[in-house]
mmCIF file of C-alpha atoms in Angstrom:
data_model
loop_
_atom_site.group_PDB
_atom_site.id
_atom_site.type_symbol
_atom_site.label_atom_id
_atom_site.label_comp_id
_atom_site.label_asym_id
_atom_site.label_seq_id
_atom_site.Cartn_x
_atom_site.Cartn_y
_atom_site.Cartn_z
ATOM 1 C CA UNK A 1 117.714 126.007 49.182
ATOM 2 C CA UNK A 2 118.656 125.704 52.781
ATOM 3 C CA UNK A 3 119.907 122.462 53.971
ATOM 4 C CA UNK A 4 118.173 121.007 56.665
ATOM 5 C CA UNK A 5 120.101 119.919 59.815
ATOM 6 C CA UNK A 6 119.047 117.084 62.203
ATOM 7 C CA UNK A 7 118.474 117.638 65.551
ATOM 8 C CA UNK A 8 121.143 117.514 68.144
ATOM 9 C CA UNK A 9 121.649 113.885 70.565
ATOM 10 C CA UNK A 10 122.023 114.947 74.024
ATOM 11 C CA UNK A 11 124.884 113.098 75.532
ATOM 12 C CA UNK A 12 122.544 112.362 78.632
ATOM 13 C CA UNK A 13 120.098 110.517 76.306
ATOM 14 C CA UNK A 14 121.628 107.061 76.942
ATOM 15 C CA UNK A 15 120.517 107.058 80.748
ATOM 16 C CA UNK A 16 116.656 106.673 79.629
ATOM 17 C CA UNK A 17 117.581 102.718 79.094
ATOM 18 C CA UNK A 18 118.010 102.831 82.912
ATOM 19 C CA UNK A 19 115.337 105.298 84.427
ATOM 20 C CA UNK A 20 111.945 106.604 84.077
ATOM 21 C CA UNK A 21 113.000 110.024 85.291
ATOM 22 C CA UNK A 22 112.791 113.104 83.027
ATOM 23 C CA UNK A 23 116.089 113.173 81.326
ATOM 24 C CA UNK A 24 117.105 114.799 78.395
ATOM 25 C CA UNK A 25 114.184 116.032 77.019
ATOM 26 C CA UNK A 26 115.292 118.696 74.624
ATOM 27 C CA UNK A 27 114.039 122.224 74.182
ATOM 28 C CA UNK A 28 112.118 124.327 71.733
ATOM 29 C CA UNK A 29 113.494 127.850 72.322
ATOM 30 C CA UNK A 30 113.199 128.822 75.885
ATOM 31 C CA UNK A 31 110.692 125.822 76.694
ATOM 32 C CA UNK A 32 110.150 122.289 76.452
ATOM 33 C CA UNK A 33 109.037 120.658 73.541
ATOM 34 C CA UNK A 34 105.316 120.500 73.663
ATOM 35 C CA UNK A 35 104.983 116.342 73.579
ATOM 36 C CA UNK A 36 107.492 116.471 76.746
ATOM 37 C CA UNK A 37 105.129 119.464 78.054
ATOM 38 C CA UNK A 38 101.875 117.534 77.814
ATOM 39 C CA UNK A 39 103.454 114.479 79.586
ATOM 40 C CA UNK A 40 104.559 116.102 82.479
ATOM 41 C CA UNK A 41 101.171 117.548 82.795
ATOM 42 C CA UNK A 42 99.789 114.156 82.287
ATOM 43 C CA UNK A 43 102.240 112.813 84.891
ATOM 44 C CA UNK A 44 100.917 115.314 87.109
ATOM 45 C CA UNK A 45 97.299 114.788 86.959
ATOM 46 C CA UNK A 46 97.892 111.100 87.600
ATOM 47 C CA UNK A 47 99.938 111.958 90.527
ATOM 48 C CA UNK A 48 96.979 113.720 92.156
ATOM 49 C CA UNK A 49 94.177 111.106 91.240
ATOM 50 C CA UNK A 50 96.507 108.467 92.912
ATOM 51 C CA UNK A 51 96.586 110.893 96.356
ATOM 52 C CA UNK A 52 92.911 111.329 96.144
ATOM 53 C CA UNK A 53 92.100 107.691 95.096
ATOM 54 C CA UNK A 54 90.478 105.747 97.462
ATOM 55 C CA UNK A 55 90.425 102.156 99.016
ATOM 56 C CA UNK A 56 88.267 99.852 97.977
ATOM 57 C CA UNK A 57 87.652 97.784 100.805
ATOM 58 C CA UNK A 58 85.135 95.296 99.304
ATOM 59 C CA UNK A 59 87.220 94.253 96.866
ATOM 60 C CA UNK A 60 90.542 94.098 99.131
ATOM 61 C CA UNK A 61 88.573 91.753 101.564
ATOM 62 C CA UNK A 62 87.574 89.163 98.320
ATOM 63 C CA UNK A 63 91.062 88.920 97.225
ATOM 64 C CA UNK A 64 92.576 88.596 101.215
ATOM 65 C CA UNK A 65 90.045 85.844 101.403
ATOM 66 C CA UNK A 66 92.425 83.103 99.705
ATOM 67 C CA UNK A 67 94.763 83.837 103.016
ATOM 68 C CA UNK A 68 92.029 82.470 105.348
ATOM 69 C CA UNK A 69 92.902 85.367 108.162
ATOM 70 C CA UNK A 70 90.736 87.259 109.985
ATOM 71 C CA UNK A 71 90.113 90.921 108.232
ATOM 72 C CA UNK A 72 89.508 93.703 110.172
ATOM 73 C CA UNK A 73 88.173 97.388 108.697
ATOM 74 C CA UNK A 74 89.458 100.349 110.628
ATOM 75 C CA UNK A 75 89.805 104.024 110.338
ATOM 76 C CA UNK A 76 92.309 106.534 111.333
ATOM 77 C CA UNK A 77 90.883 109.951 113.307
ATOM 78 C CA UNK A 78 90.863 111.945 109.995
ATOM 79 C CA UNK A 79 87.056 111.835 109.174
ATOM 80 C CA UNK A 80 87.722 112.871 105.279
ATOM 81 C CA UNK A 81 90.299 113.106 102.769
ATOM 82 C CA UNK A 82 90.776 117.037 103.259
ATOM 83 C CA UNK A 83 91.585 116.685 106.661
ATOM 84 C CA UNK A 84 94.048 113.545 106.001
ATOM 85 C CA UNK A 85 96.108 115.728 104.047
ATOM 86 C CA UNK A 86 96.224 118.767 105.941
ATOM 87 C CA UNK A 87 96.535 117.140 109.397
ATOM 88 C CA UNK A 88 98.822 114.311 109.326
ATOM 89 C CA UNK A 89 98.751 113.491 113.204
ATOM 90 C CA UNK A 90 95.219 112.319 112.914
ATOM 91 C CA UNK A 91 96.003 109.535 110.315
ATOM 92 C CA UNK A 92 98.517 108.282 112.691
ATOM 93 C CA UNK A 93 95.895 107.550 115.353
ATOM 94 C CA UNK A 94 92.976 104.684 114.875
ATOM 95 C CA UNK A 95 89.610 106.530 115.762
ATOM 96 C CA UNK A 96 87.332 105.161 118.938
ATOM 97 C CA UNK A 97 85.870 102.841 117.042
ATOM 98 C CA UNK A 98 88.519 100.938 115.327
ATOM 99 C CA UNK A 99 90.293 100.932 118.974
ATOM 100 C CA UNK A 100 87.240 99.075 120.310
ATOM 101 C CA UNK A 101 87.520 96.661 117.777
ATOM 102 C CA UNK A 102 90.917 95.935 118.286
ATOM 103 C CA UNK A 103 90.127 95.373 122.078
ATOM 104 C CA UNK A 104 87.967 92.617 121.355
ATOM 105 C CA UNK A 105 90.788 90.729 118.926
ATOM 106 C CA UNK A 106 93.984 90.917 121.276
ATOM 107 C CA UNK A 107 95.709 87.630 120.386
ATOM 108 C CA UNK A 108 99.255 87.991 121.214
ATOM 109 C CA UNK A 109 100.510 87.003 117.104
ATOM 110 C CA UNK A 110 103.841 87.342 116.231
ATOM 111 C CA UNK A 111 102.989 89.540 113.276
ATOM 112 C CA UNK A 112 100.474 91.906 112.430
ATOM 113 C CA UNK A 113 99.955 93.123 108.921
ATOM 114 C CA UNK A 114 98.410 96.159 107.922
ATOM 115 C CA UNK A 115 97.769 97.924 104.792
ATOM 116 C CA UNK A 116 96.475 101.259 104.632
ATOM 117 C CA UNK A 117 95.672 103.708 101.646
ATOM 118 C CA UNK A 118 98.652 106.588 102.483
ATOM 119 C CA UNK A 119 99.000 109.087 99.685
ATOM 120 C CA UNK A 120 98.265 106.407 96.908
ATOM 121 C CA UNK A 121 95.551 103.724 97.171
ATOM 122 C CA UNK A 122 96.135 102.895 93.834
ATOM 123 C CA UNK A 123 99.199 101.364 95.088
ATOM 124 C CA UNK A 124 97.762 99.386 97.073
ATOM 125 C CA UNK A 125 95.354 97.970 94.743
ATOM 126 C CA UNK A 126 97.761 97.517 91.838
ATOM 127 C CA UNK A 127 100.568 95.814 94.364
ATOM 128 C CA UNK A 128 99.267 93.864 97.694
ATOM 129 C CA UNK A 129 97.947 91.246 96.708
ATOM 130 C CA UNK A 130 101.519 89.457 94.663
ATOM 131 C CA UNK A 131 103.480 91.070 97.352
ATOM 132 C CA UNK A 132 101.247 89.208 100.046
ATOM 133 C CA UNK A 133 100.771 86.242 98.098
ATOM 134 C CA UNK A 134 104.588 85.608 98.228
ATOM 135 C CA UNK A 135 104.930 86.943 101.689
ATOM 136 C CA UNK A 136 102.662 85.556 104.263
ATOM 137 C CA UNK A 137 103.337 82.087 102.864
ATOM 138 C CA UNK A 138 106.775 82.639 103.674
ATOM 139 C CA UNK A 139 105.850 83.792 107.330
ATOM 140 C CA UNK A 140 103.606 80.990 108.181
ATOM 141 C CA UNK A 141 106.418 78.767 106.820
ATOM 142 C CA UNK A 142 108.759 80.005 109.505
ATOM 143 C CA UNK A 143 106.189 79.149 112.534
ATOM 144 C CA UNK A 144 105.119 82.929 112.587
ATOM 145 C CA UNK A 145 101.589 83.255 113.803
ATOM 146 C CA UNK A 146 100.020 85.869 111.726
ATOM 147 C CA UNK A 147 97.364 88.858 113.510
ATOM 148 C CA UNK A 148 94.294 89.662 111.660
ATOM 149 C CA UNK A 149 94.709 91.751 108.321
ATOM 150 C CA UNK A 150 94.036 95.158 109.498
ATOM 151 C CA UNK A 151 92.603 97.388 106.198
ATOM 152 C CA UNK A 152 93.191 101.208 107.278
ATOM 153 C CA UNK A 153 91.695 103.800 105.702
ATOM 154 C CA UNK A 154 92.979 107.401 105.632
ATOM 155 C CA UNK A 155 96.377 106.066 107.549
ATOM 156 C CA UNK A 156 100.028 107.352 107.887
ATOM 157 C CA UNK A 157 102.883 104.792 108.505
ATOM 158 C CA UNK A 158 102.448 104.991 112.257
ATOM 159 C CA UNK A 159 99.354 104.317 112.714
ATOM 160 C CA UNK A 160 101.011 100.501 112.825
ATOM 161 C CA UNK A 161 102.009 101.777 116.184
ATOM 162 C CA UNK A 162 99.074 101.660 118.227
ATOM 163 C CA UNK A 163 97.280 98.765 116.227
ATOM 164 C CA UNK A 164 100.150 96.204 116.955
ATOM 165 C CA UNK A 165 100.207 97.433 120.442
ATOM 166 C CA UNK A 166 96.553 97.162 121.075
ATOM 167 C CA UNK A 167 96.626 93.616 119.244
ATOM 168 C CA UNK A 168 99.724 92.969 121.411
ATOM 169 C CA UNK A 169 101.883 91.790 118.501
ATOM 170 C CA UNK A 170 105.674 91.791 118.043
ATOM 171 C CA UNK A 171 106.031 92.802 115.512
ATOM 172 C CA UNK A 172 104.238 95.127 112.904
ATOM 173 C CA UNK A 173 104.294 95.198 109.019
ATOM 174 C CA UNK A 174 102.306 98.323 107.549
ATOM 175 C CA UNK A 175 101.610 98.609 103.700
ATOM 176 C CA UNK A 176 101.103 101.882 102.563
ATOM 177 C CA UNK A 177 100.881 103.982 99.503
ATOM 178 C CA UNK A 178 103.460 106.292 98.875
ATOM 179 C CA UNK A 179 103.854 109.292 97.923
ATOM 180 C CA UNK A 180 103.397 109.779 93.976
ATOM 181 C CA UNK A 181 106.227 111.218 91.855
ATOM 182 C CA UNK A 182 106.126 112.393 88.508
ATOM 183 C CA UNK A 183 107.401 109.075 87.177
ATOM 184 C CA UNK A 184 105.331 106.809 89.554
ATOM 185 C CA UNK A 185 102.303 106.971 91.001
ATOM 186 C CA UNK A 186 101.755 103.374 91.788
ATOM 187 C CA UNK A 187 104.480 103.339 94.583
ATOM 188 C CA UNK A 188 104.000 101.226 97.966
ATOM 189 C CA UNK A 189 105.830 101.025 100.565
ATOM 190 C CA UNK A 190 106.451 98.410 103.487
ATOM 191 C CA UNK A 191 107.285 99.449 107.308
ATOM 192 C CA UNK A 192 108.511 97.174 109.916
ATOM 193 C CA UNK A 193 108.530 97.751 113.429
ATOM 194 C CA UNK A 194 109.516 95.501 116.269
ATOM 195 C CA UNK A 195 107.520 95.996 119.808
ATOM 196 C CA UNK A 196 105.487 98.488 118.242
ATOM 197 C CA UNK A 197 104.053 100.995 120.732
ATOM 198 C CA UNK A 198 102.408 104.452 120.613
ATOM 199 C CA UNK A 199 104.982 107.334 120.785
ATOM 200 C CA UNK A 200 108.042 105.489 118.330
ATOM 201 C CA UNK A 201 109.922 107.377 116.040
ATOM 202 C CA UNK A 202 110.567 106.640 112.420
ATOM 203 C CA UNK A 203 114.246 105.561 113.372
ATOM 204 C CA UNK A 204 112.566 102.565 115.094
ATOM 205 C CA UNK A 205 111.236 101.279 111.742
ATOM 206 C CA UNK A 206 112.858 99.853 108.596
ATOM 207 C CA UNK A 207 111.786 100.906 105.427
ATOM 208 C CA UNK A 208 111.386 98.834 101.901
ATOM 209 C CA UNK A 209 110.284 101.399 99.246
ATOM 210 C CA UNK A 210 109.249 101.287 95.811
ATOM 211 C CA UNK A 211 107.442 98.019 95.623
ATOM 212 C CA UNK A 212 106.157 97.948 92.117
ATOM 213 C CA UNK A 213 106.739 96.086 89.066
ATOM 214 C CA UNK A 214 108.418 99.191 87.682
ATOM 215 C CA UNK A 215 110.998 99.348 90.892
ATOM 216 C CA UNK A 216 111.524 96.924 93.549
ATOM 217 C CA UNK A 217 109.725 93.990 92.218
ATOM 218 C CA UNK A 218 107.583 91.182 94.455
ATOM 219 C CA UNK A 219 109.921 88.539 94.575
ATOM 220 C CA UNK A 220 113.038 90.836 95.859
ATOM 221 C CA UNK A 221 110.416 92.724 97.990
ATOM 222 C CA UNK A 222 108.879 89.837 99.889
ATOM 223 C CA UNK A 223 112.731 88.190 100.157
ATOM 224 C CA UNK A 224 113.910 91.224 102.099
ATOM 225 C CA UNK A 225 110.972 91.782 104.156
ATOM 226 C CA UNK A 226 111.289 88.192 105.613
ATOM 227 C CA UNK A 227 114.999 88.713 105.920
ATOM 228 C CA UNK A 228 114.315 91.937 108.243
ATOM 229 C CA UNK A 229 111.698 89.830 109.596
ATOM 230 C CA UNK A 230 113.296 86.937 110.754
ATOM 231 C CA UNK A 231 116.534 89.364 111.593
ATOM 232 C CA UNK A 232 114.068 91.358 113.841
ATOM 233 C CA UNK A 233 112.739 88.389 115.859
ATOM 234 C CA UNK A 234 116.261 87.637 116.234
ATOM 235 C CA UNK A 235 117.726 90.707 117.385
ATOM 236 C CA UNK A 236 114.451 92.151 119.042
ATOM 237 C CA UNK A 237 114.609 95.444 117.387
ATOM 238 C CA UNK A 238 114.272 97.231 114.495
ATOM 239 C CA UNK A 239 114.986 100.933 113.042
ATOM 240 C CA UNK A 240 118.925 102.153 112.497
ATOM 241 C CA UNK A 241 120.152 99.235 114.868
ATOM 242 C CA UNK A 242 119.014 96.715 111.938
ATOM 243 C CA UNK A 243 121.272 96.839 109.428
ATOM 244 C CA UNK A 244 120.603 94.930 106.037
ATOM 245 C CA UNK A 245 123.691 92.920 105.504
ATOM 246 C CA UNK A 246 122.014 89.987 103.532
ATOM 247 C CA UNK A 247 124.166 89.020 100.806
ATOM 248 C CA UNK A 248 127.614 90.833 102.533
ATOM 249 C CA UNK A 249 130.653 88.666 102.057
ATOM 250 C CA UNK A 250 131.435 86.452 105.059
ATOM 251 C CA UNK A 251 127.643 86.182 105.869
#
């Protein structure tokens, strides 16, 4: 009778405790095991679904009512999802109807919060309310005036620049669904820009990424965004010149 041998334990297996990344998945001959292969295909399907997911404005508006702020529904110049994915430039600009809507709401407030589907509307539906429930009270307690909340369909990060400029806001915060990965399809990002205006580059923004329960949790994200907002108003800038020095010795 042949002796049964136990499969070797991958020396990297202990890392699974710290990351959902696909490590130490083993092998069957020259291929990965069937279970891990099927899990990979499922994760890929979830990522594709997230990219094509649609933002449910009606549901979001119902939830956002609790903040007692005006809500504006906007669109980028990308007319559908296919065009949005093929023409990133159109996702960075509001369409003509949205520009006209913004012209009627110029208030010169301190902060405008923009909610955009980005590459994962799923991320917005799962994460935006828990984050805003912590962040908006912090902004208001600091006596910062919050502009109408803006919901943007087919939006890219840079669409916050013309929106903030049109509303004459001092600072924009865009919460947007990030590009899905094979370990997370529900990750939300936050981008802050002081003195938003068309033509700015990415080095003018600060980013907090991977906001979700399995990543950067809501409490930590709200605290970090609020810290950066305070620093932005103090220094009158964001981007590469605004460093995250929170918690450093001597602060």
